[in-house]
């Protein structure tokens, strides 16, 4: 098979049977109205069994504790790098 441009290989003008194949596929497919009807939003998933809210709100309220934890983690990681 000769190498040719992909656009030319799939051209409806150079391959007469391709247009018939496309037309047959469109006729065999369901009508557009069937494919676009009854589209509704999906229901929300059930709530998570794990409550992340209490931990996140407690940590965000105590900014000094968060800063101290960050400093502690930073010093531990620096010690690990220098060791």
mmCIF file with all atom_site columns, C-alpha atoms in Angstrom:
data_model
loop_
_atom_site.group_PDB
_atom_site.id
_atom_site.type_symbol
_atom_site.label_atom_id
_atom_site.label_alt_id
_atom_site.label_comp_id
_atom_site.label_asym_id
_atom_site.label_entity_id
_atom_site.label_seq_id
_atom_site.pdbx_PDB_ins_code
_atom_site.Cartn_x
_atom_site.Cartn_y
_atom_site.Cartn_z
_atom_site.occupancy
_atom_site.B_iso_or_equiv
_atom_site.pdbx_formal_charge
_atom_site.auth_seq_id
_atom_site.auth_comp_id
_atom_site.auth_asym_id
_atom_site.auth_atom_id
_atom_site.pdbx_PDB_model_num
ATOM 1  C CA . UNK A 1 1  ? 0.000   0.000  0.000  1.00 0.00 ? 1  UNK A CA 1
ATOM 2  C CA . UNK A 1 2  ? 1.418   3.384  -0.890 1.00 0.00 ? 2  UNK A CA 1
ATOM 3  C CA . UNK A 1 3  ? 2.037   5.996  1.766  1.00 0.00 ? 3  UNK A CA 1
ATOM 4  C CA . UNK A 1 4  ? -0.317  8.929  1.417  1.00 0.00 ? 4  UNK A CA 1
ATOM 5  C CA . UNK A 1 5  ? -1.586  11.835 3.394  1.00 0.00 ? 5  UNK A CA 1
ATOM 6  C CA . UNK A 1 6  ? -4.090  10.646 6.067  1.00 0.00 ? 6  UNK A CA 1
ATOM 7  C CA . UNK A 1 7  ? -6.533  13.356 5.048  1.00 0.00 ? 7  UNK A CA 1
ATOM 8  C CA . UNK A 1 8  ? -6.379  12.179 1.469  1.00 0.00 ? 8  UNK A CA 1
ATOM 9  C CA . UNK A 1 9  ? -6.892  8.546  2.457  1.00 0.00 ? 9  UNK A CA 1
ATOM 10 C CA . UNK A 1 10 ? -10.078 9.435  4.344  1.00 0.00 ? 10 UNK A CA 1
ATOM 11 C CA . UNK A 1 11 ? -11.344 11.947 1.827  1.00 0.00 ? 11 UNK A CA 1
ATOM 12 C CA . UNK A 1 12 ? -14.935 11.479 0.723  1.00 0.00 ? 12 UNK A CA 1
ATOM 13 C CA . UNK A 1 13 ? -13.968 12.772 -2.700 1.00 0.00 ? 13 UNK A CA 1
ATOM 14 C CA . UNK A 1 14 ? -11.272 10.188 -3.420 1.00 0.00 ? 14 UNK A CA 1
ATOM 15 C CA . UNK A 1 15 ? -13.119 7.217  -1.855 1.00 0.00 ? 15 UNK A CA 1
ATOM 16 C CA . UNK A 1 16 ? -16.664 7.097  -3.091 1.00 0.00 ? 16 UNK A CA 1
ATOM 17 C CA . UNK A 1 17 ? -17.612 4.110  -0.934 1.00 0.00 ? 17 UNK A CA 1
ATOM 18 C CA . UNK A 1 18 ? -16.604 5.930  2.254  1.00 0.00 ? 18 UNK A CA 1
ATOM 19 C CA . UNK A 1 19 ? -19.452 8.406  1.891  1.00 0.00 ? 19 UNK A CA 1
ATOM 20 C CA . UNK A 1 20 ? -21.886 5.507  1.483  1.00 0.00 ? 20 UNK A CA 1
ATOM 21 C CA . UNK A 1 21 ? -20.431 3.815  4.575  1.00 0.00 ? 21 UNK A CA 1
ATOM 22 C CA . UNK A 1 22 ? -20.798 7.005  6.613  1.00 0.00 ? 22 UNK A CA 1
ATOM 23 C CA . UNK A 1 23 ? -24.364 7.525  5.407  1.00 0.00 ? 23 UNK A CA 1
ATOM 24 C CA . UNK A 1 24 ? -25.267 3.924  6.260  1.00 0.00 ? 24 UNK A CA 1
ATOM 25 C CA . UNK A 1 25 ? -23.769 4.270  9.744  1.00 0.00 ? 25 UNK A CA 1
ATOM 26 C CA . UNK A 1 26 ? -25.728 7.461  10.401 1.00 0.00 ? 26 UNK A CA 1
ATOM 27 C CA . UNK A 1 27 ? -28.966 5.854  9.200  1.00 0.00 ? 27 UNK A CA 1
ATOM 28 C CA . UNK A 1 28 ? -28.379 2.831  11.430 1.00 0.00 ? 28 UNK A CA 1
ATOM 29 C CA . UNK A 1 29 ? -27.658 4.929  14.534 1.00 0.00 ? 29 UNK A CA 1
ATOM 30 C CA . UNK A 1 30 ? -30.491 6.104  16.797 1.00 0.00 ? 30 UNK A CA 1
ATOM 31 C CA . UNK A 1 31 ? -31.999 9.502  16.008 1.00 0.00 ? 31 UNK A CA 1
ATOM 32 C CA . UNK A 1 32 ? -30.386 12.534 17.610 1.00 0.00 ? 32 UNK A CA 1
ATOM 33 C CA . UNK A 1 33 ? -33.491 13.256 19.714 1.00 0.00 ? 33 UNK A CA 1
ATOM 34 C CA . UNK A 1 34 ? -33.200 9.871  21.425 1.00 0.00 ? 34 UNK A CA 1
ATOM 35 C CA . UNK A 1 35 ? -29.538 10.454 22.228 1.00 0.00 ? 35 UNK A CA 1
ATOM 36 C CA . UNK A 1 36 ? -30.128 13.909 23.735 1.00 0.00 ? 36 UNK A CA 1
ATOM 37 C CA . UNK A 1 37 ? -33.309 13.351 25.730 1.00 0.00 ? 37 UNK A CA 1
ATOM 38 C CA . UNK A 1 38 ? -33.505 12.513 29.424 1.00 0.00 ? 38 UNK A CA 1
ATOM 39 C CA . UNK A 1 39 ? -30.184 14.078 30.347 1.00 0.00 ? 39 UNK A CA 1
ATOM 40 C CA . UNK A 1 40 ? -30.432 14.981 34.007 1.00 0.00 ? 40 UNK A CA 1
ATOM 41 C CA . UNK A 1 41 ? -27.857 15.722 36.681 1.00 0.00 ? 41 UNK A CA 1
ATOM 42 C CA . UNK A 1 42 ? -26.594 12.699 38.536 1.00 0.00 ? 42 UNK A CA 1
ATOM 43 C CA . UNK A 1 43 ? -27.530 12.404 42.197 1.00 0.00 ? 43 UNK A CA 1
ATOM 44 C CA . UNK A 1 44 ? -24.969 13.435 44.783 1.00 0.00 ? 44 UNK A CA 1
ATOM 45 C CA . UNK A 1 45 ? -22.929 10.635 46.335 1.00 0.00 ? 45 UNK A CA 1
ATOM 46 C CA . UNK A 1 46 ? -23.692 9.647  49.923 1.00 0.00 ? 46 UNK A CA 1
ATOM 47 C CA . UNK A 1 47 ? -21.859 11.594 52.623 1.00 0.00 ? 47 UNK A CA 1
ATOM 48 C CA . UNK A 1 48 ? -18.423 10.384 53.634 1.00 0.00 ? 48 UNK A CA 1
ATOM 49 C CA . UNK A 1 49 ? -18.329 8.188  56.754 1.00 0.00 ? 49 UNK A CA 1
ATOM 50 C CA . UNK A 1 50 ? -15.172 10.056 57.821 1.00 0.00 ? 50 UNK A CA 1
ATOM 51 C CA . UNK A 1 51 ? -15.660 13.509 59.306 1.00 0.00 ? 51 UNK A CA 1
ATOM 52 C CA . UNK A 1 52 ? -12.823 15.670 58.042 1.00 0.00 ? 52 UNK A CA 1
ATOM 53 C CA . UNK A 1 53 ? -14.489 18.904 59.117 1.00 0.00 ? 53 UNK A CA 1
ATOM 54 C CA . UNK A 1 54 ? -13.707 18.841 62.831 1.00 0.00 ? 54 UNK A CA 1
ATOM 55 C CA . UNK A 1 55 ? -9.961  18.290 62.343 1.00 0.00 ? 55 UNK A CA 1
ATOM 56 C CA . UNK A 1 56 ? -9.643  20.891 59.602 1.00 0.00 ? 56 UNK A CA 1
ATOM 57 C CA . UNK A 1 57 ? -11.571 23.570 61.490 1.00 0.00 ? 57 UNK A CA 1
ATOM 58 C CA . UNK A 1 58 ? -9.651  22.974 64.736 1.00 0.00 ? 58 UNK A CA 1
ATOM 59 C CA . UNK A 1 59 ? -6.287  23.236 62.991 1.00 0.00 ? 59 UNK A CA 1
ATOM 60 C CA . UNK A 1 60 ? -7.228  26.331 61.015 1.00 0.00 ? 60 UNK A CA 1
ATOM 61 C CA . UNK A 1 61 ? -8.439  28.148 64.141 1.00 0.00 ? 61 UNK A CA 1
ATOM 62 C CA . UNK A 1 62 ? -5.129  27.647 65.933 1.00 0.00 ? 62 UNK A CA 1
ATOM 63 C CA . UNK A 1 63 ? -2.674  29.322 63.564 1.00 0.00 ? 63 UNK A CA 1
ATOM 64 C CA . UNK A 1 64 ? 0.121   29.427 66.159 1.00 0.00 ? 64 UNK A CA 1
ATOM 65 C CA . UNK A 1 65 ? -0.039  25.654 66.578 1.00 0.00 ? 65 UNK A CA 1
ATOM 66 C CA . UNK A 1 66 ? 0.047   25.224 62.802 1.00 0.00 ? 66 UNK A CA 1
ATOM 67 C CA . UNK A 1 67 ? 3.098   27.493 62.555 1.00 0.00 ? 67 UNK A CA 1
ATOM 68 C CA . UNK A 1 68 ? 4.829   25.560 65.328 1.00 0.00 ? 68 UNK A CA 1
ATOM 69 C CA . UNK A 1 69 ? 4.104   22.240 63.630 1.00 0.00 ? 69 UNK A CA 1
ATOM 70 C CA . UNK A 1 70 ? 5.513   23.601 60.369 1.00 0.00 ? 70 UNK A CA 1
ATOM 71 C CA . UNK A 1 71 ? 8.689   24.818 62.119 1.00 0.00 ? 71 UNK A CA 1
ATOM 72 C CA . UNK A 1 72 ? 9.111   21.429 63.810 1.00 0.00 ? 72 UNK A CA 1
ATOM 73 C CA . UNK A 1 73 ? 8.693   19.518 60.535 1.00 0.00 ? 73 UNK A CA 1
ATOM 74 C CA . UNK A 1 74 ? 11.086  21.892 58.775 1.00 0.00 ? 74 UNK A CA 1
ATOM 75 C CA . UNK A 1 75 ? 13.793  21.458 61.412 1.00 0.00 ? 75 UNK A CA 1
ATOM 76 C CA . UNK A 1 76 ? 13.385  17.664 61.350 1.00 0.00 ? 76 UNK A CA 1
ATOM 77 C CA . UNK A 1 77 ? 13.707  17.589 57.562 1.00 0.00 ? 77 UNK A CA 1
ATOM 78 C CA . UNK A 1 78 ? 16.773  19.880 57.683 1.00 0.00 ? 78 UNK A CA 1
ATOM 79 C CA . UNK A 1 79 ? 18.395  17.627 60.292 1.00 0.00 ? 79 UNK A CA 1
ATOM 80 C CA . UNK A 1 80 ? 17.752  14.602 58.094 1.00 0.00 ? 80 UNK A CA 1
ATOM 81 C CA . UNK A 1 81 ? 19.393  16.316 55.110 1.00 0.00 ? 81 UNK A CA 1
ATOM 82 C CA . UNK A 1 82 ? 22.510  17.355 57.048 1.00 0.00 ? 82 UNK A CA 1
ATOM 83 C CA . UNK A 1 83 ? 22.920  13.953 58.723 1.00 0.00 ? 83 UNK A CA 1
#
